[in-house]
Short mmCIF file of C-alpha atoms in Angstrom, two decimals:
data_model
loop_
_atom_site.label_atom_id
_atom_site.label_comp_id
_atom_site.label_asym_id
_atom_site.label_seq_id
_atom_site.Cartn_x
_atom_site.Cartn_y
_atom_site.Cartn_z
CA UNK A 1 -4.34 -23.43 11.38
CA UNK A 2 -6.39 -20.87 9.55
CA UNK A 3 -10.44 -20.56 9.76
CA UNK A 4 -11.62 -20.55 6.44
CA UNK A 5 -12.44 -16.14 6.58
CA UNK A 6 -9.12 -15.16 6.95
CA UNK A 7 -8.20 -15.67 10.77
CA UNK A 8 -6.17 -16.82 12.63
CA UNK A 9 -7.68 -20.31 15.02
CA UNK A 10 -6.67 -19.31 18.14
CA UNK A 11 -3.08 -20.33 19.10
CA UNK A 12 -2.55 -23.98 21.36
CA UNK A 13 -0.67 -23.33 24.77
CA UNK A 14 2.36 -25.27 25.10
CA UNK A 15 2.31 -27.95 27.16
CA UNK A 16 3.39 -27.29 30.68
CA UNK A 17 3.53 -23.66 30.37
CA UNK A 18 0.74 -20.85 31.90
CA UNK A 19 -1.10 -18.99 28.74
CA UNK A 20 -3.04 -15.64 29.10
CA UNK A 21 -5.23 -15.82 25.59
CA UNK A 22 -4.61 -13.69 23.39
CA UNK A 23 -1.47 -12.19 24.80
CA UNK A 24 0.94 -13.68 22.68
CA UNK A 25 -0.76 -12.22 19.84
CA UNK A 26 -0.68 -9.14 21.64
CA UNK A 27 3.24 -8.75 21.88
CA UNK A 28 4.67 -6.20 18.73
CA UNK A 29 7.95 -7.06 18.15
CA UNK A 30 10.92 -5.36 18.19
CA UNK A 31 11.23 -6.32 14.66
CA UNK A 32 7.82 -4.54 13.64
CA UNK A 33 8.64 -1.30 15.12
CA UNK A 34 12.11 -0.96 13.91
CA UNK A 35 10.88 -1.34 10.44
CA UNK A 36 7.88 0.95 11.17
CA UNK A 37 10.78 3.56 12.36
CA UNK A 38 12.51 3.18 8.15
CA UNK A 39 8.81 2.95 6.78
CA UNK A 40 8.18 5.78 8.23
CA UNK A 41 11.47 8.50 7.07
CA UNK A 42 10.75 7.23 4.15
CA UNK A 43 7.03 8.21 4.20
CA UNK A 44 8.36 12.01 5.34
CA UNK A 45 10.47 11.29 1.75
CA UNK A 46 8.72 9.99 -0.67
CA UNK A 47 5.67 12.26 0.84
CA UNK A 48 7.40 15.21 0.23
CA UNK A 49 7.60 14.55 -3.33
CA UNK A 50 4.03 12.88 -3.37
CA UNK A 51 2.24 15.83 -2.29
CA UNK A 52 3.72 18.43 -4.38
CA UNK A 53 4.68 16.09 -8.06
CA UNK A 54 0.66 16.65 -9.32
CA UNK A 55 0.79 19.89 -8.47
CA UNK A 56 4.14 20.50 -10.64
CA UNK A 57 3.54 18.62 -12.95
CA UNK A 58 0.58 19.76 -14.12
CA UNK A 59 0.45 23.57 -12.89
CA UNK A 60 4.40 24.18 -13.37
CA UNK A 61 5.35 22.12 -16.26
CA UNK A 62 1.33 22.45 -17.89
CA UNK A 63 0.93 18.92 -18.23
CA UNK A 64 -2.63 17.79 -19.48
CA UNK A 65 -4.07 14.91 -17.14
CA UNK A 66 -3.93 12.61 -19.65
CA UNK A 67 -0.29 13.33 -19.68
CA UNK A 68 -0.58 13.42 -15.99
CA UNK A 69 -2.34 10.35 -15.98
CA UNK A 70 0.64 8.79 -18.15
CA UNK A 71 2.92 9.87 -15.32
CA UNK A 72 1.08 8.36 -12.40
CA UNK A 73 0.29 5.21 -14.39
CA UNK A 74 4.51 4.20 -14.61
CA UNK A 75 4.19 5.52 -10.96
CA UNK A 76 2.63 2.21 -9.86
CA UNK A 77 3.03 0.18 -13.18
CA UNK A 78 6.66 -0.35 -12.83
CA UNK A 79 6.66 -1.17 -9.74
CA UNK A 80 3.59 -3.71 -10.18
CA UNK A 81 6.53 -5.19 -12.19
CA UNK A 82 9.96 -4.99 -10.18
CA UNK A 83 7.88 -6.85 -7.05
CA UNK A 84 7.82 -10.48 -8.35
CA UNK A 85 11.09 -10.33 -8.53
CA UNK A 86 11.52 -8.83 -5.06
CA UNK A 87 9.99 -11.15 -3.20
CA UNK A 88 11.80 -14.37 -5.37
CA UNK A 89 15.06 -12.92 -5.41
CA UNK A 90 14.56 -11.84 -1.49
CA UNK A 91 13.14 -15.23 -0.94
CA UNK A 92 16.75 -16.66 -1.67
CA UNK A 93 19.35 -14.12 -1.44
CA UNK A 94 17.88 -12.11 2.14
CA UNK A 95 15.06 -10.38 3.29
CA UNK A 96 16.64 -7.20 4.20
CA UNK A 97 19.25 -6.83 1.35
CA UNK A 98 16.80 -6.87 -1.33
CA UNK A 99 15.14 -4.27 1.26
CA UNK A 100 18.12 -2.22 1.64
CA UNK A 101 18.49 -2.03 -2.48
CA UNK A 102 14.94 -0.89 -2.99
CA UNK A 103 15.28 2.08 -0.23
CA UNK A 104 18.79 2.06 -1.88
CA UNK A 105 17.50 3.26 -5.34
CA UNK A 106 14.37 5.55 -4.03
CA UNK A 107 17.12 8.66 -2.13
CA UNK A 108 18.55 8.27 -4.46
CA UNK A 109 15.69 9.07 -7.49
CA UNK A 110 14.93 12.10 -5.44
CA UNK A 111 16.95 14.93 -5.95
CA UNK A 112 17.11 13.57 -9.50
CA UNK A 113 14.11 15.22 -9.54
CA UNK A 114 15.97 18.95 -9.39
CA UNK A 115 17.23 17.83 -13.52
CA UNK A 116 14.79 16.74 -15.06
CA UNK A 117 12.26 18.64 -16.48
CA UNK A 118 10.29 16.87 -19.59
CA UNK A 119 8.17 13.95 -19.72
CA UNK A 120 10.57 11.79 -20.99
CA UNK A 121 13.41 12.80 -18.00
CA UNK A 122 11.10 13.04 -15.48
CA UNK A 123 8.21 8.72 -16.01
CA UNK A 124 12.47 7.74 -15.96
CA UNK A 125 13.38 8.62 -13.19
CA UNK A 126 9.94 8.16 -11.33
CA UNK A 127 10.15 4.59 -13.01
CA UNK A 128 13.48 4.11 -10.93
CA UNK A 129 12.13 5.60 -7.89
CA UNK A 130 9.28 2.90 -8.27
CA UNK A 131 11.23 0.22 -9.08
CA UNK A 132 12.44 0.91 -5.54
CA UNK A 133 9.63 0.63 -4.47
CA UNK A 134 8.94 -3.07 -5.47
CA UNK A 135 11.80 -4.52 -4.93
CA UNK A 136 11.10 -3.50 -1.09
CA UNK A 137 7.76 -3.73 -0.55
CA UNK A 138 7.66 -7.64 -0.03
CA UNK A 139 10.66 -8.75 0.74
CA UNK A 140 9.89 -6.00 4.05
CA UNK A 141 6.14 -7.16 4.84
CA UNK A 142 7.72 -10.70 4.99
CA UNK A 143 10.49 -9.65 7.17
CA UNK A 144 7.13 -8.21 9.77
CA UNK A 145 5.06 -11.30 8.56
CA UNK A 146 7.54 -13.72 10.19
CA UNK A 147 8.40 -11.48 12.81
CA UNK A 148 5.67 -11.86 14.90
CA UNK A 149 2.72 -15.19 15.83
CA UNK A 150 -0.03 -15.80 13.49
CA UNK A 151 -3.19 -14.87 14.94
CA UNK A 152 -1.42 -11.12 15.88
CA UNK A 153 -0.94 -10.30 12.46
CA UNK A 154 -2.93 -7.71 11.94
CA UNK A 155 -2.01 -6.13 14.84
CA UNK A 156 1.32 -6.21 13.87
CA UNK A 157 0.78 -4.68 10.49
CA UNK A 158 -1.77 -2.61 11.53
CA UNK A 159 1.22 -1.14 13.40
CA UNK A 160 3.81 -0.97 11.11
CA UNK A 161 1.28 1.42 8.80
CA UNK A 162 -0.13 3.66 11.50
CA UNK A 163 3.94 4.10 11.94
CA UNK A 164 4.65 4.70 8.01
CA UNK A 165 1.39 6.85 8.00
CA UNK A 166 3.11 8.66 10.33
CA UNK A 167 6.03 9.69 8.08
CA UNK A 168 2.63 9.90 5.39
CA UNK A 169 1.15 12.28 7.83
CA UNK A 170 4.28 14.73 8.08
CA UNK A 171 5.75 14.99 4.54
CA UNK A 172 3.12 16.98 3.32
CA UNK A 173 3.94 19.14 6.18
CA UNK A 174 7.27 19.49 6.00
CA UNK A 175 6.16 20.24 1.72
CA UNK A 176 3.95 22.61 2.57
CA UNK A 177 6.69 24.34 5.46
CA UNK A 178 9.05 24.39 2.56
CA UNK A 179 6.99 26.07 0.01
CA UNK A 180 5.99 28.66 1.08
CA UNK A 181 9.57 29.42 2.58
CA UNK A 182 11.98 28.66 0.46
CA UNK A 183 12.08 30.66 -2.92
CA UNK A 184 13.26 27.85 -5.02
CA UNK A 185 10.02 25.40 -3.54
CA UNK A 186 10.02 21.67 -5.47
CA UNK A 187 13.88 22.24 -5.50
CA UNK A 188 14.19 22.67 -1.94
CA UNK A 189 11.63 20.06 -1.09
CA UNK A 190 12.72 17.61 -3.77
CA UNK A 191 16.57 18.31 -2.16
CA UNK A 192 15.36 17.50 1.38
CA UNK A 193 13.41 14.42 0.18
CA UNK A 194 16.72 12.64 -0.93
CA UNK A 195 18.38 13.71 2.43
CA UNK A 196 15.62 12.08 4.62
CA UNK A 197 15.17 9.33 2.76
CA UNK A 198 18.84 8.19 2.88
CA UNK A 199 18.45 8.83 6.82
CA UNK A 200 15.39 5.53 6.48
CA UNK A 201 18.54 3.58 5.05
CA UNK A 202 20.69 3.92 7.63
CA UNK A 203 18.41 2.94 10.47
CA UNK A 204 17.20 0.15 7.80
CA UNK A 205 20.50 -1.06 7.75
CA UNK A 206 21.93 -0.61 11.05
CA UNK A 207 19.13 -1.12 13.34
CA UNK A 208 17.05 -4.75 11.05
CA UNK A 209 18.07 -8.20 11.50
CA UNK A 210 19.68 -9.68 9.14
CA UNK A 211 18.16 -13.13 9.70
CA UNK A 212 14.58 -14.95 10.55
CA UNK A 213 14.94 -16.80 13.31
CA UNK A 214 12.92 -20.59 13.47
CA UNK A 215 11.00 -22.77 10.77
CA UNK A 216 9.95 -19.88 8.19
CA UNK A 217 13.93 -19.20 7.61
CA UNK A 218 13.79 -22.43 6.18
CA UNK A 219 15.30 -22.56 2.92
CA UNK A 220 12.77 -22.32 -0.01
CA UNK A 221 11.97 -25.39 -1.71
CA UNK A 222 13.69 -26.38 -5.31
CA UNK A 223 10.86 -26.17 -7.64
CA UNK A 224 11.44 -23.66 -11.16
CA UNK A 225 8.26 -22.09 -11.06
CA UNK A 226 7.53 -21.31 -7.53
CA UNK A 227 4.67 -18.79 -8.97
CA UNK A 228 2.73 -21.58 -10.37
CA UNK A 229 2.70 -23.28 -7.70
CA UNK A 230 1.63 -20.54 -5.13
CA UNK A 231 -1.35 -19.69 -7.56
CA UNK A 232 -2.28 -23.57 -7.95
CA UNK A 233 -3.62 -22.67 -3.65
CA UNK A 234 -7.68 -21.05 -4.19
CA UNK A 235 -6.94 -18.62 -1.32
CA UNK A 236 -4.20 -17.75 -2.86
CA UNK A 237 -5.93 -17.59 -6.33
CA UNK A 238 -9.04 -15.74 -4.53
CA UNK A 239 -6.90 -13.25 -3.26
CA UNK A 240 -5.78 -12.65 -5.79
CA UNK A 241 -8.70 -12.72 -8.20
CA UNK A 242 -9.90 -9.58 -5.58
CA UNK A 243 -6.79 -7.74 -5.68
CA UNK A 244 -7.08 -7.59 -9.13
CA UNK A 245 -10.62 -6.22 -9.52
CA UNK A 246 -11.05 -3.47 -6.99
CA UNK A 247 -7.12 -2.15 -8.30
CA UNK A 248 -8.69 -1.81 -11.28
CA UNK A 249 -11.52 0.64 -9.95
CA UNK A 250 -9.26 2.06 -7.60
CA UNK A 251 -9.14 5.55 -8.52
CA UNK A 252 -5.03 7.08 -7.47
CA UNK A 253 -4.91 9.41 -4.18
CA UNK A 254 -2.93 12.55 -6.22
CA UNK A 255 -6.14 12.65 -8.95
CA UNK A 256 -8.48 12.61 -5.62
CA UNK A 257 -7.05 15.10 -5.00
CA UNK A 258 -6.08 17.04 -7.71
CA UNK A 259 -10.70 16.48 -7.99
CA UNK A 260 -11.33 17.46 -4.64
CA UNK A 261 -8.86 20.83 -4.60
CA UNK A 262 -10.98 21.86 -7.74
CA UNK A 263 -14.31 20.86 -6.47
CA UNK A 264 -12.99 23.66 -3.30
CA UNK A 265 -11.08 25.91 -6.19
CA UNK A 266 -7.61 25.74 -2.44
CA UNK A 267 -5.14 27.72 -4.21
CA UNK A 268 -1.23 25.77 -4.86
CA UNK A 269 -0.17 26.32 -1.80
CA UNK A 270 -2.15 24.55 0.15
CA UNK A 271 -2.74 21.91 -1.90
CA UNK A 272 0.22 19.87 -0.09
CA UNK A 273 -1.98 19.55 2.96
CA UNK A 274 -4.53 17.53 1.53
CA UNK A 275 -3.17 14.84 1.67
CA UNK A 276 -2.66 15.12 6.03
CA UNK A 277 -6.27 14.14 6.49
CA UNK A 278 -6.26 10.80 4.83
CA UNK A 279 -3.24 10.17 6.11
CA UNK A 280 -4.41 11.75 10.58
CA UNK A 281 -7.28 9.23 9.85
CA UNK A 282 -4.55 5.47 8.78
CA UNK A 283 -3.10 6.44 11.64
CA UNK A 284 -6.25 6.64 14.03
CA UNK A 285 -7.34 3.58 12.85
CA UNK A 286 -4.58 1.15 11.84
CA UNK A 287 -4.29 -0.67 14.50
CA UNK A 288 -7.13 -0.56 15.60
CA UNK A 289 -8.85 -2.09 12.59
CA UNK A 290 -5.45 -3.83 12.31
CA UNK A 291 -7.13 -5.78 15.40
CA UNK A 292 -10.77 -6.13 14.49
CA UNK A 293 -9.07 -8.02 11.95
CA UNK A 294 -7.58 -10.44 13.51
CA UNK A 295 -11.19 -10.73 15.62
CA UNK A 296 -13.50 -11.03 12.59
CA UNK A 297 -11.22 -11.41 9.00
CA UNK A 298 -9.06 -10.08 6.88
CA UNK A 299 -11.24 -10.83 4.30
CA UNK A 300 -13.83 -9.73 5.71
CA UNK A 301 -12.82 -6.05 6.33
CA UNK A 302 -11.02 -5.39 3.50
CA UNK A 303 -14.36 -5.45 0.83
CA UNK A 304 -15.84 -3.25 3.52
CA UNK A 305 -12.34 -0.38 3.39
CA UNK A 306 -13.15 -0.74 0.06
CA UNK A 307 -17.85 0.06 0.56
CA UNK A 308 -15.45 3.46 2.48
CA UNK A 309 -13.26 4.67 -0.75
CA UNK A 310 -16.74 3.84 -2.68
CA UNK A 311 -18.30 6.82 -0.36
CA UNK A 312 -15.98 9.16 -0.76
CA UNK A 313 -16.21 8.93 -4.81
CA UNK A 314 -19.91 9.67 -3.90
CA UNK A 315 -19.27 13.49 -1.94
CA UNK A 316 -17.37 14.24 -4.78
CA UNK A 317 -19.52 13.88 -7.18
CA UNK A 318 -23.14 14.39 -5.60
CA UNK A 319 -23.85 17.82 -5.60
CA UNK A 320 -23.18 18.59 -2.67
CA UNK A 321 -21.26 22.54 -2.39
CA UNK A 322 -17.61 23.17 -1.93
CA UNK A 323 -18.52 23.88 1.70
CA UNK A 324 -15.04 22.68 4.21
CA UNK A 325 -16.95 19.97 5.81
CA UNK A 326 -16.99 18.58 2.76
CA UNK A 327 -13.27 17.62 2.34
CA UNK A 328 -12.97 16.14 5.78
CA UNK A 329 -15.50 13.46 4.86
CA UNK A 330 -14.26 12.75 1.34
CA UNK A 331 -10.27 12.32 3.04
CA UNK A 332 -11.89 11.14 6.29
CA UNK A 333 -13.58 7.98 4.25
CA UNK A 334 -10.25 7.66 2.07
CA UNK A 335 -8.76 7.43 5.42
CA UNK A 336 -10.58 4.01 6.60
CA UNK A 337 -10.10 3.39 3.14
CA UNK A 338 -5.95 2.55 3.96
CA UNK A 339 -6.56 1.92 7.05
CA UNK A 340 -9.08 -0.97 6.65
CA UNK A 341 -6.96 -2.61 3.01
CA UNK A 342 -3.75 -1.78 2.70
CA UNK A 343 -1.79 -3.90 6.16
CA UNK A 344 -5.40 -6.40 6.57
CA UNK A 345 -4.52 -7.87 2.33
CA UNK A 346 -0.46 -8.37 3.90
CA UNK A 347 -2.20 -9.96 6.67
CA UNK A 348 -4.50 -12.85 4.80
CA UNK A 349 -1.93 -12.64 2.02
CA UNK A 350 0.69 -14.22 4.49
CA UNK A 351 -2.21 -16.50 6.17
CA UNK A 352 -2.54 -18.22 2.78
CA UNK A 353 1.08 -18.63 2.23
CA UNK A 354 3.93 -21.82 3.14
CA UNK A 355 6.93 -19.18 4.75
CA UNK A 356 9.58 -19.88 2.57
CA UNK A 357 7.96 -18.06 0.00
CA UNK A 358 6.71 -15.85 2.03
CA UNK A 359 8.50 -13.10 -0.56
CA UNK A 360 7.15 -14.49 -3.24
CA UNK A 361 3.84 -14.84 -2.44
CA UNK A 362 3.35 -11.30 -0.91
CA UNK A 363 4.55 -9.84 -4.29
CA UNK A 364 2.41 -11.94 -6.11
CA UNK A 365 -0.82 -10.58 -4.61
CA UNK A 366 0.87 -7.08 -4.55
CA UNK A 367 1.90 -6.98 -8.58
CA UNK A 368 -1.68 -7.82 -9.31
CA UNK A 369 -3.08 -5.41 -7.28
CA UNK A 370 -0.74 -2.02 -8.91
CA UNK A 371 -0.84 -3.97 -12.79
CA UNK A 372 -4.49 -3.49 -11.79
CA UNK A 373 -4.43 0.48 -11.05
CA UNK A 374 -1.53 0.98 -13.27
CA UNK A 375 -4.44 0.30 -15.73
CA UNK A 376 -6.64 2.96 -13.66
CA UNK A 377 -4.44 5.61 -13.47
CA UNK A 378 -4.38 5.59 -17.24
CA UNK A 379 -7.63 4.40 -18.49
CA UNK A 380 -8.60 7.77 -15.66
CA UNK A 381 -6.52 9.92 -16.74
CA UNK A 382 -8.08 9.08 -20.32
CA UNK A 383 -11.72 9.88 -18.99
CA UNK A 384 -10.93 12.91 -17.59
CA UNK A 385 -9.33 14.42 -19.98
CA UNK A 386 -12.17 13.29 -22.22
CA UNK A 387 -15.29 13.49 -20.44
CA UNK A 388 -14.17 15.94 -17.58
CA UNK A 389 -13.56 14.54 -13.60
CA UNK A 390 -16.55 14.57 -11.80
CA UNK A 391 -18.16 12.20 -14.56
CA UNK A 392 -14.54 10.01 -14.98
CA UNK A 393 -15.16 9.77 -11.12
CA UNK A 394 -18.43 8.91 -11.18
CA UNK A 395 -17.80 5.61 -13.66
CA UNK A 396 -15.38 5.00 -11.55
CA UNK A 397 -17.43 5.01 -8.63
CA UNK A 398 -20.04 2.44 -10.76
CA UNK A 399 -17.15 0.28 -11.70
CA UNK A 400 -16.20 0.39 -7.32
CA UNK A 401 -19.47 -0.51 -6.90
CA UNK A 402 -19.51 -3.59 -9.13
CA UNK A 403 -16.42 -4.93 -7.93
CA UNK A 404 -16.57 -4.76 -4.68
CA UNK A 405 -19.59 -7.42 -5.88
CA UNK A 406 -17.19 -9.66 -7.42
CA UNK A 407 -15.36 -9.83 -4.36
CA UNK A 408 -17.20 -10.60 -1.90
CA UNK A 409 -17.82 -13.52 -4.64
CA UNK A 410 -14.27 -13.98 -4.73
CA UNK A 411 -13.76 -14.68 -1.12
CA UNK A 412 -16.88 -16.37 -0.35
CA UNK A 413 -15.35 -18.28 2.11
CA UNK A 414 -14.39 -22.82 0.68
CA UNK A 415 -16.91 -25.24 1.79
CA UNK A 416 -15.07 -27.72 4.15
CA UNK A 417 -12.69 -30.46 2.48
CA UNK A 418 -14.57 -33.87 3.09
CA UNK A 419 -13.08 -36.05 5.83
CA UNK A 420 -12.47 -39.63 4.49
CA UNK A 421 -13.62 -42.10 5.99
CA UNK A 422 -12.21 -44.70 8.01
CA UNK A 423 -10.91 -47.92 6.55
CA UNK A 424 -12.23 -50.88 7.50
#
């Protein structure tokens, strides 16, 4: 049972047992910790590439901001297209199996970046890498949500995202060290990234349980249109609509870091360290904000997280000079945004979706968000090319403020349904 603002109702004690309030919700199952380890290792690999990719493409290969926006859109848009497939397949064939395919595909793509140097080929490799991410995301989140008590989902997702972010923190640092130590820096980064990704796949295959126990493991209902039925649920519709509206004004991390690098006139060798500020804040706040979401409402915290992102946009647009304090504030707000939204949205979606179609439900909301960010990447790249980075980011800030107001309307608590009078 859930409250109207997305909070889980307090669990009732089983007859004949002593129950300490909140004790079960505070326990993080082993499956969450193992999946967190997989995500940590995989994110070291992914962020090694992500940390150097914008500079490699824009400076090394000479792509324009519009060209990079197209590639960044592919990076997010392909993931959006396959998330629904991954969620539906996982509900039918097993969450672990589909997640393993997704992780494996991404691991294969990392070393392929060594062999491609043109825009179409790089786009194809990035599309394959994002296909892997799209396949694995919903099954992984379904495994997390099905392994823990409903009242503690925010905390469980917070723990997973904190471990995931630890990998995001280590990845750019490893890339930075490789760039400074290796003669062929970019090639060395891509090679090491592929090896680390293979380790993550191995941990998943060996240590993540293959089946989910309990009533949540029931087979999905015999329906040929599960996504249509899910979208008939008001809570799922509202979450999806809010994720789409806010995603349309969420500038990609790569563009934010490029804007900050130009603002501070950082050298290329220091650029991979910028994501560390975001990841460090995310790591510190993911678990506390997950617990806060369990108490005050997951949807409410999701909206507040976007206000932190709006603050980061405002600092980059405002004429505040180029001091290191500006970078620290921007990256802290950026990390707070992720800590308040990433796992929190997954937990809120799990509240609204039946266990038998959990993977599909998570994929529906995540696909809407990823598709919107795909559109934003292309639009922002075009705006940067036409107007410059500050004007484009200012337009995104205005759009995000409007979107946050629209999201608050979409996620407002629904009025309680009238109780029918008993027949006389």
